[in-house]
Every structure is written in C-alpha cells, then in structure tokens.
Amino acid sequence: MTGILELREKLKQIYSKTEFILIPFIKFLLAFVALLTLNNNLGYMTKLDNIAIVLIVALMCSFLPNSCIVLFAALFSLLHIYALSLEAAIVGLCMYLVMFLLFFRFSPKDSLVVVLTPLLCVMKIPFVIPIAVGLLCGPASIVAVGCGICVYYLLNTVIGSAPTINAMGEEETTAKLRLIIDGILGNKSMMVMIAAFAITVLVVYLIRRIAIDHAWTIAMIAGIMINIVIMLIGDLLYDTEISVINVLIGSILALAVGKIIEFFRFCVDYSRTEKVQFEDDEYYYYVKAVPKMTVSISTKTVKKINSQTRPPQQPHASSGRSVVTERTGGRGYNSARTSGNRGNYRGGRSVTINGRGQGDKFDSDENDFE
C-alpha cells in the first residue's frame, strides 16, 4: 500500500509541475475527439469533414474556456444538420437554445459533462457519467447530464430520419418538422435514461456525504444498483430494448472508474478515526475526524567523495585509526575491542584504539605495543 501511495504522490507532483501544459492538451484532445466523432457520424456538410479544420478548431479550444468546446460542438452539429434539412436544423437550434439556458443557469461549470455524456453514449459506456458526476459534482450537475443525453438522442434521431428526409420533397416542410419532433418527444429510451441518471447522481451525492465509514464505496454500489434497476424497469414498461450485458459491463467499468476517483480524491484511513467532543458558551460539538492516507516520498542524496581532497595523514598513522596510550600503576594484560580490533598491552600501559582518527597519538615517550 505504501508503494501505491507513493505513486499517487508522485503523480500529483508531476501534475502540479506540468499543469500548464497538461490541461490545454486534455482540452485539445477532448475537442478533437468530439468534433471528429460528429464528422464521422453526421458528415452531411463535406466542407466541415476536413481534418485540418478539426485540428484548427481543437487547437483554439485548448486555449479558450471549457464552454467553448460545447459551443463549437453545437455549431458543427447544427451545420451538418442544416446541410441535411433546414427544418431539422431549426428543431435542433430550438433544443440547443433551451438546453443552453438551463445549462448556463444551473451548472455553467460542467461544460465537460455535456461533452463527455454523448461521447460515452456513442462508445456504449454511458454509466460511468452518473457515478463520476455524483462523486465529484453536486445535484445541479443533473442538468448538464440531462443536456448531454438530449444531444445524443437528437443526433441519433436525425441520423435515423435522414433517409426519410432525403426522400421527401422541399415542399413537405411540416412533415419534416413533425418527423423530427415526434422522433425526439416519443423516444422513451431518452426519458428512461434521463430519469435513471438523474436519480443515480442524486443518490451517489447524498450517500457519499454521510458521515459513515466507506461512504464513497457504499455510494458507488448503491448508485450502480439503482441505475440498473431503473433501466430494467424502464425496459419492461416501455420496451426500450436495453442490452442487459451492456448495462452490466458498463456498471462494472463505472465502479472501477469510481474507485480510481476515490483513490485520488478521498483516500482516508478509517482505522485511525477519532471522535472528539468539546463545547463553547453556546454549542456542544461532536466531531468525527478521519485522517487522510498520506506518505512522504523518499528522496535519495548521492555524495561524491574525492580521495584527492583528503588531508595528509600524520607520521604514525596506522590503518586510519588513532592510538592513545595512558600510563597506569602496574603491569598487566588488558584487551579492548573497537570495531573488531584487539590490542595487547605491556609495561603498565593501556592502549585505546579509536577508529575515527586519522593518525596515532601517544601520551608517553615509549612505543611498546604490539
């Protein structure tokens, strides 16, 4: 566990040092993937279906605010729909205006959620969104999730109605409008997914804020179970043709992503929980303190020792040790062990060997040791 915590701290340090480069790159990559996905799935306006234009716009988005990614993606989709049908573009513009008003009123900071939701729906892994949003955001982010789902089903309706619209004449304006509007309003799958994701976000948010042990893990599991139940009930009631296998695989992936988010945002040690009670003149306070899991990164310092810079040794040096002799009153044999060395003493003298010295030091005039 210590190694994983050290890896987390190192990743945080790398992110803090390269944040000014990493964030624009992520925004560029997200904008590039979003615009490229629109061109590949719609592609009705051939002038926009150009990799150079996509790269230029994505590069602009990397230095602009996050909401500009949403604006450019909406503009690209409207131009593609306009190339297909003016009536479909009018319906799409009206929906975008309503969504933008709701989005900028309730959750203007969740621009990335609006972009990621339809992208993950295209990748068939949309169940990651409600779990991640419930862990990282608040209840107001439900609006952003709902807008992303509406965008996905709007584009799906346009793509599915494209052959019929192309077969109609230019004079059948009302029929084209009715076709698009009925396709959006009558889409039960969109309604079921909006309801399931909204309830899941709310449940995950409420549970992860409760002062209980392992609140984030409980919130993730509860959110996944509620999401699966609502999706299955919606499939039974409205025959939405939801794939149970995709729901299960997406739920497992959502749990894995949630645990990664928890590791970086809410990694605590419940074994060292402390409960504190104190009071002042007006209130009693009951505090539950759960310490975070932190570890200091070990650093290695290498010192280079140059043998040429050592001071010259004294004349009586012996293997880097200093010898000190002291006179005693009688003759005898004493043995001393310092760093594994033994000395023999005669003539009423004892010898002390100090391994830290650089030369021999004598307190007597005689040098009678072996």
PDB file of C-alpha atoms in Angstrom, residues 86-267:
ATOM      1  CA  LEU A  86     -33.374  23.249 -42.813  1.00  0.00           C
ATOM      2  CA  GLU A  87     -36.362  22.031 -40.788  1.00  0.00           C
ATOM      3  CA  ALA A  88     -34.225  19.621 -38.778  1.00  0.00           C
ATOM      4  CA  ALA A  89     -31.721  22.414 -38.138  1.00  0.00           C
ATOM      5  CA  ILE A  90     -34.495  24.667 -36.794  1.00  0.00           C
ATOM      6  CA  VAL A  91     -35.645  21.946 -34.371  1.00  0.00           C
ATOM      7  CA  GLY A  92     -32.061  21.355 -33.290  1.00  0.00           C
ATOM      8  CA  LEU A  93     -31.434  25.075 -32.774  1.00  0.00           C
ATOM      9  CA  CYS A  94     -34.540  25.403 -30.588  1.00  0.00           C
ATOM     10  CA  MET A  95     -33.450  22.449 -28.458  1.00  0.00           C
ATOM     11  CA  TYR A  96     -29.938  23.841 -28.099  1.00  0.00           C
ATOM     12  CA  LEU A  97     -31.278  27.241 -27.009  1.00  0.00           C
ATOM     13  CA  VAL A  98     -33.444  25.664 -24.305  1.00  0.00           C
ATOM     14  CA  MET A  99     -30.556  23.468 -23.117  1.00  0.00           C
ATOM     15  CA  PHE A 100     -28.108  26.369 -23.083  1.00  0.00           C
ATOM     16  CA  LEU A 101     -30.481  28.471 -20.997  1.00  0.00           C
ATOM     17  CA  LEU A 102     -30.889  25.654 -18.478  1.00  0.00           C
ATOM     18  CA  PHE A 103     -27.198  24.788 -18.539  1.00  0.00           C
ATOM     19  CA  PHE A 104     -25.846  28.299 -18.019  1.00  0.00           C
ATOM     20  CA  ARG A 105     -28.453  28.932 -15.338  1.00  0.00           C
ATOM     21  CA  PHE A 106     -27.822  25.859 -13.155  1.00  0.00           C
ATOM     22  CA  SER A 107     -24.434  24.319 -13.938  1.00  0.00           C
ATOM     23  CA  PRO A 108     -22.227  26.564 -16.104  1.00  0.00           C
ATOM     24  CA  LYS A 109     -19.051  24.935 -14.767  1.00  0.00           C
ATOM     25  CA  ASP A 110     -19.996  21.462 -16.008  1.00  0.00           C
ATOM     26  CA  SER A 111     -19.187  22.013 -19.677  1.00  0.00           C
ATOM     27  CA  LEU A 112     -17.060  18.882 -19.841  1.00  0.00           C
ATOM     28  CA  VAL A 113     -20.016  16.807 -18.615  1.00  0.00           C
ATOM     29  CA  VAL A 114     -22.145  17.989 -21.551  1.00  0.00           C
ATOM     30  CA  VAL A 115     -19.403  16.952 -23.979  1.00  0.00           C
ATOM     31  CA  LEU A 116     -18.442  13.663 -22.318  1.00  0.00           C
ATOM     32  CA  THR A 117     -22.007  12.350 -21.910  1.00  0.00           C
ATOM     33  CA  PRO A 118     -22.838  11.967 -25.637  1.00  0.00           C
ATOM     34  CA  LEU A 119     -19.283  10.776 -26.343  1.00  0.00           C
ATOM     35  CA  LEU A 120     -19.571   7.963 -23.802  1.00  0.00           C
ATOM     36  CA  CYS A 121     -23.047   7.139 -25.114  1.00  0.00           C
ATOM     37  CA  VAL A 122     -21.525   6.678 -28.574  1.00  0.00           C
ATOM     38  CA  MET A 123     -18.868   4.413 -27.012  1.00  0.00           C
ATOM     39  CA  LYS A 124     -21.635   2.386 -25.273  1.00  0.00           C
ATOM     40  CA  ILE A 125     -20.280   3.129 -21.773  1.00  0.00           C
ATOM     41  CA  PRO A 126     -22.571   5.933 -20.531  1.00  0.00           C
ATOM     42  CA  PHE A 127     -22.981   4.518 -17.000  1.00  0.00           C
ATOM     43  CA  VAL A 128     -19.639   6.000 -15.952  1.00  0.00           C
ATOM     44  CA  ILE A 129     -21.137   9.502 -16.100  1.00  0.00           C
ATOM     45  CA  PRO A 130     -23.698   9.400 -13.235  1.00  0.00           C
ATOM     46  CA  ILE A 131     -21.233   7.734 -10.842  1.00  0.00           C
ATOM     47  CA  ALA A 132     -18.401  10.153 -11.610  1.00  0.00           C
ATOM     48  CA  VAL A 133     -20.672  13.210 -11.508  1.00  0.00           C
ATOM     49  CA  GLY A 134     -22.225  12.116  -8.213  1.00  0.00           C
ATOM     50  CA  LEU A 135     -18.768  11.733  -6.653  1.00  0.00           C
ATOM     51  CA  LEU A 136     -17.224  14.937  -7.995  1.00  0.00           C
ATOM     52  CA  CYS A 137     -20.106  17.369  -8.513  1.00  0.00           C
ATOM     53  CA  GLY A 138     -23.407  18.360  -6.930  1.00  0.00           C
ATOM     54  CA  PRO A 139     -27.134  17.935  -7.619  1.00  0.00           C
ATOM     55  CA  ALA A 140     -27.135  20.874 -10.063  1.00  0.00           C
ATOM     56  CA  SER A 141     -24.963  18.806 -12.414  1.00  0.00           C
ATOM     57  CA  ILE A 142     -28.037  16.701 -13.199  1.00  0.00           C
ATOM     58  CA  VAL A 143     -28.950  19.435 -15.693  1.00  0.00           C
ATOM     59  CA  ALA A 144     -25.645  19.016 -17.535  1.00  0.00           C
ATOM     60  CA  VAL A 145     -26.074  15.226 -17.654  1.00  0.00           C
ATOM     61  CA  GLY A 146     -29.623  15.588 -18.982  1.00  0.00           C
ATOM     62  CA  CYS A 147     -28.478  18.046 -21.673  1.00  0.00           C
ATOM     63  CA  GLY A 148     -25.791  15.621 -22.821  1.00  0.00           C
ATOM     64  CA  ILE A 149     -28.329  12.802 -23.128  1.00  0.00           C
ATOM     65  CA  CYS A 150     -30.708  15.041 -25.107  1.00  0.00           C
ATOM     66  CA  VAL A 151     -27.906  15.954 -27.517  1.00  0.00           C
ATOM     67  CA  TYR A 152     -27.102  12.289 -28.090  1.00  0.00           C
ATOM     68  CA  TYR A 153     -30.708  11.304 -28.840  1.00  0.00           C
ATOM     69  CA  LEU A 154     -31.247  14.392 -31.017  1.00  0.00           C
ATOM     70  CA  LEU A 155     -28.342  13.420 -33.226  1.00  0.00           C
ATOM     71  CA  ASN A 156     -29.498   9.796 -33.236  1.00  0.00           C
ATOM     72  CA  THR A 157     -32.971  10.888 -34.351  1.00  0.00           C
ATOM     73  CA  VAL A 158     -31.518  12.991 -37.158  1.00  0.00           C
ATOM     74  CA  ILE A 159     -29.288  10.139 -38.332  1.00  0.00           C
ATOM     75  CA  GLY A 160     -32.182   7.653 -38.226  1.00  0.00           C
ATOM     76  CA  SER A 161     -34.539  10.042 -40.067  1.00  0.00           C
ATOM     77  CA  ALA A 162     -32.009  11.065 -42.728  1.00  0.00           C
ATOM     78  CA  PRO A 163     -33.183   8.568 -45.403  1.00  0.00           C
ATOM     79  CA  THR A 164     -36.820   9.603 -44.950  1.00  0.00           C
ATOM     80  CA  ILE A 165     -35.962  13.308 -45.030  1.00  0.00           C
ATOM     81  CA  ASN A 166     -33.944  12.867 -48.223  1.00  0.00           C
ATOM     82  CA  ALA A 167     -36.890  11.088 -49.835  1.00  0.00           C
ATOM     83  CA  MET A 168     -39.278  13.953 -49.034  1.00  0.00           C
ATOM     84  CA  GLY A 169     -39.705  16.948 -51.279  1.00  0.00           C
ATOM     85  CA  GLU A 170     -38.813  20.511 -50.426  1.00  0.00           C
ATOM     86  CA  GLU A 171     -42.495  21.423 -50.056  1.00  0.00           C
ATOM     87  CA  GLU A 172     -43.065  18.917 -47.239  1.00  0.00           C
ATOM     88  CA  THR A 173     -41.805  21.231 -44.511  1.00  0.00           C
ATOM     89  CA  THR A 174     -44.475  20.365 -41.979  1.00  0.00           C
ATOM     90  CA  ALA A 175     -43.911  16.649 -42.443  1.00  0.00           C
ATOM     91  CA  LYS A 176     -40.188  17.047 -41.827  1.00  0.00           C
ATOM     92  CA  LEU A 177     -40.748  19.089 -38.689  1.00  0.00           C
ATOM     93  CA  ARG A 178     -43.254  16.576 -37.348  1.00  0.00           C
ATOM     94  CA  LEU A 179     -40.901  13.701 -38.110  1.00  0.00           C
ATOM     95  CA  ILE A 180     -38.042  15.187 -36.073  1.00  0.00           C
ATOM     96  CA  ILE A 181     -40.220  16.426 -33.200  1.00  0.00           C
ATOM     97  CA  ASP A 182     -42.103  13.142 -32.864  1.00  0.00           C
ATOM     98  CA  GLY A 183     -38.862  11.211 -33.026  1.00  0.00           C
ATOM     99  CA  ILE A 184     -37.443  13.210 -30.092  1.00  0.00           C
ATOM    100  CA  LEU A 185     -40.526  13.512 -27.883  1.00  0.00           C
ATOM    101  CA  GLY A 186     -41.615   9.942 -28.491  1.00  0.00           C
ATOM    102  CA  ASN A 187     -38.243   8.466 -27.632  1.00  0.00           C
ATOM    103  CA  LYS A 188     -38.884   6.501 -24.426  1.00  0.00           C
ATOM    104  CA  SER A 189     -35.257   5.403 -24.147  1.00  0.00           C
ATOM    105  CA  MET A 190     -34.170   9.031 -23.708  1.00  0.00           C
ATOM    106  CA  MET A 191     -36.714   9.616 -20.955  1.00  0.00           C
ATOM    107  CA  VAL A 192     -35.728   6.433 -19.095  1.00  0.00           C
ATOM    108  CA  MET A 193     -32.016   7.239 -19.305  1.00  0.00           C
ATOM    109  CA  ILE A 194     -32.513  10.829 -18.108  1.00  0.00           C
ATOM    110  CA  ALA A 195     -34.583   9.625 -15.132  1.00  0.00           C
ATOM    111  CA  ALA A 196     -32.101   6.836 -14.279  1.00  0.00           C
ATOM    112  CA  PHE A 197     -29.033   9.072 -14.476  1.00  0.00           C
ATOM    113  CA  ALA A 198     -30.666  11.909 -12.522  1.00  0.00           C
ATOM    114  CA  ILE A 199     -31.694   9.615  -9.657  1.00  0.00           C
ATOM    115  CA  THR A 200     -28.297   7.908  -9.673  1.00  0.00           C
ATOM    116  CA  VAL A 201     -26.412  11.202  -9.439  1.00  0.00           C
ATOM    117  CA  LEU A 202     -28.618  12.336  -6.560  1.00  0.00           C
ATOM    118  CA  VAL A 203     -28.269   9.066  -4.634  1.00  0.00           C
ATOM    119  CA  VAL A 204     -24.490   8.924  -5.053  1.00  0.00           C
ATOM    120  CA  TYR A 205     -24.142  12.546  -3.970  1.00  0.00           C
ATOM    121  CA  LEU A 206     -26.304  12.144  -0.854  1.00  0.00           C
ATOM    122  CA  ILE A 207     -24.705   8.904   0.346  1.00  0.00           C
ATOM    123  CA  ARG A 208     -21.094   9.963  -0.171  1.00  0.00           C
ATOM    124  CA  ARG A 209     -21.703  12.992   2.083  1.00  0.00           C
ATOM    125  CA  ILE A 210     -22.963  10.897   5.002  1.00  0.00           C
ATOM    126  CA  ALA A 211     -20.535  10.598   7.948  1.00  0.00           C
ATOM    127  CA  ILE A 212     -20.174   6.813   7.789  1.00  0.00           C
ATOM    128  CA  ASP A 213     -17.204   4.589   7.108  1.00  0.00           C
ATOM    129  CA  HIS A 214     -16.565   3.801   3.443  1.00  0.00           C
ATOM    130  CA  ALA A 215     -19.245   6.275   2.371  1.00  0.00           C
ATOM    131  CA  TRP A 216     -17.859   6.668  -1.162  1.00  0.00           C
ATOM    132  CA  THR A 217     -17.769   2.933  -1.821  1.00  0.00           C
ATOM    133  CA  ILE A 218     -21.304   2.492  -0.483  1.00  0.00           C
ATOM    134  CA  ALA A 219     -22.461   5.413  -2.634  1.00  0.00           C
ATOM    135  CA  MET A 220     -20.973   3.854  -5.775  1.00  0.00           C
ATOM    136  CA  ILE A 221     -22.504   0.444  -5.180  1.00  0.00           C
ATOM    137  CA  ALA A 222     -25.910   1.914  -4.304  1.00  0.00           C
ATOM    138  CA  GLY A 223     -25.858   4.178  -7.354  1.00  0.00           C
ATOM    139  CA  ILE A 224     -24.985   1.326  -9.702  1.00  0.00           C
ATOM    140  CA  MET A 225     -27.732  -0.892  -8.305  1.00  0.00           C
ATOM    141  CA  ILE A 226     -30.364   1.858  -8.539  1.00  0.00           C
ATOM    142  CA  ASN A 227     -29.281   2.681 -12.077  1.00  0.00           C
ATOM    143  CA  ILE A 228     -29.582  -0.959 -13.174  1.00  0.00           C
ATOM    144  CA  VAL A 229     -32.996  -1.342 -11.540  1.00  0.00           C
ATOM    145  CA  ILE A 230     -34.416   1.806 -13.156  1.00  0.00           C
ATOM    146  CA  MET A 231     -33.062   0.862 -16.567  1.00  0.00           C
ATOM    147  CA  LEU A 232     -34.560  -2.632 -16.345  1.00  0.00           C
ATOM    148  CA  ILE A 233     -37.925  -1.307 -15.130  1.00  0.00           C
ATOM    149  CA  GLY A 234     -37.967   1.185 -17.986  1.00  0.00           C
ATOM    150  CA  ASP A 235     -37.191  -1.598 -20.435  1.00  0.00           C
ATOM    151  CA  LEU A 236     -40.108  -3.669 -19.109  1.00  0.00           C
ATOM    152  CA  LEU A 237     -42.574  -0.757 -19.186  1.00  0.00           C
ATOM    153  CA  TYR A 238     -41.621   0.936 -22.456  1.00  0.00           C
ATOM    154  CA  ASP A 239     -39.740  -1.784 -24.348  1.00  0.00           C
ATOM    155  CA  THR A 240     -36.617   0.332 -24.747  1.00  0.00           C
ATOM    156  CA  GLU A 241     -34.554  -2.661 -25.952  1.00  0.00           C
ATOM    157  CA  ILE A 242     -31.755  -2.085 -23.457  1.00  0.00           C
ATOM    158  CA  SER A 243     -28.954  -4.651 -23.580  1.00  0.00           C
ATOM    159  CA  VAL A 244     -28.553  -6.242 -20.153  1.00  0.00           C
ATOM    160  CA  ILE A 245     -24.977  -7.282 -20.954  1.00  0.00           C
ATOM    161  CA  ASN A 246     -24.018  -3.713 -21.867  1.00  0.00           C
ATOM    162  CA  VAL A 247     -25.611  -2.457 -18.654  1.00  0.00           C
ATOM    163  CA  LEU A 248     -23.644  -4.934 -16.526  1.00  0.00           C
ATOM    164  CA  ILE A 249     -20.337  -4.291 -18.293  1.00  0.00           C
ATOM    165  CA  GLY A 250     -20.867  -0.543 -18.103  1.00  0.00           C
ATOM    166  CA  SER A 251     -21.713  -0.791 -14.394  1.00  0.00           C
ATOM    167  CA  ILE A 252     -18.516  -2.722 -13.646  1.00  0.00           C
ATOM    168  CA  LEU A 253     -16.493  -0.148 -15.572  1.00  0.00           C
ATOM    169  CA  ALA A 254     -18.271   2.644 -13.698  1.00  0.00           C
ATOM    170  CA  LEU A 255     -17.331   1.025 -10.378  1.00  0.00           C
ATOM    171  CA  ALA A 256     -13.683   0.794 -11.451  1.00  0.00           C
ATOM    172  CA  VAL A 257     -13.611   4.448 -12.519  1.00  0.00           C
ATOM    173  CA  GLY A 258     -15.296   5.433  -9.253  1.00  0.00           C
ATOM    174  CA  LYS A 259     -12.637   3.633  -7.203  1.00  0.00           C
ATOM    175  CA  ILE A 260      -9.897   5.438  -9.127  1.00  0.00           C
ATOM    176  CA  ILE A 261     -11.585   8.756  -8.416  1.00  0.00           C
ATOM    177  CA  GLU A 262     -11.915   7.827  -4.746  1.00  0.00           C
ATOM    178  CA  PHE A 263      -8.221   6.920  -4.542  1.00  0.00           C
ATOM    179  CA  PHE A 264      -7.146  10.339  -5.772  1.00  0.00           C
ATOM    180  CA  ARG A 265      -9.832  12.485  -4.094  1.00  0.00           C
ATOM    181  CA  PHE A 266     -10.938  10.699  -0.919  1.00  0.00           C
ATOM    182  CA  CYS A 267      -8.253   8.272   0.255  1.00  0.00           C
TER     183      CYS A 267
END
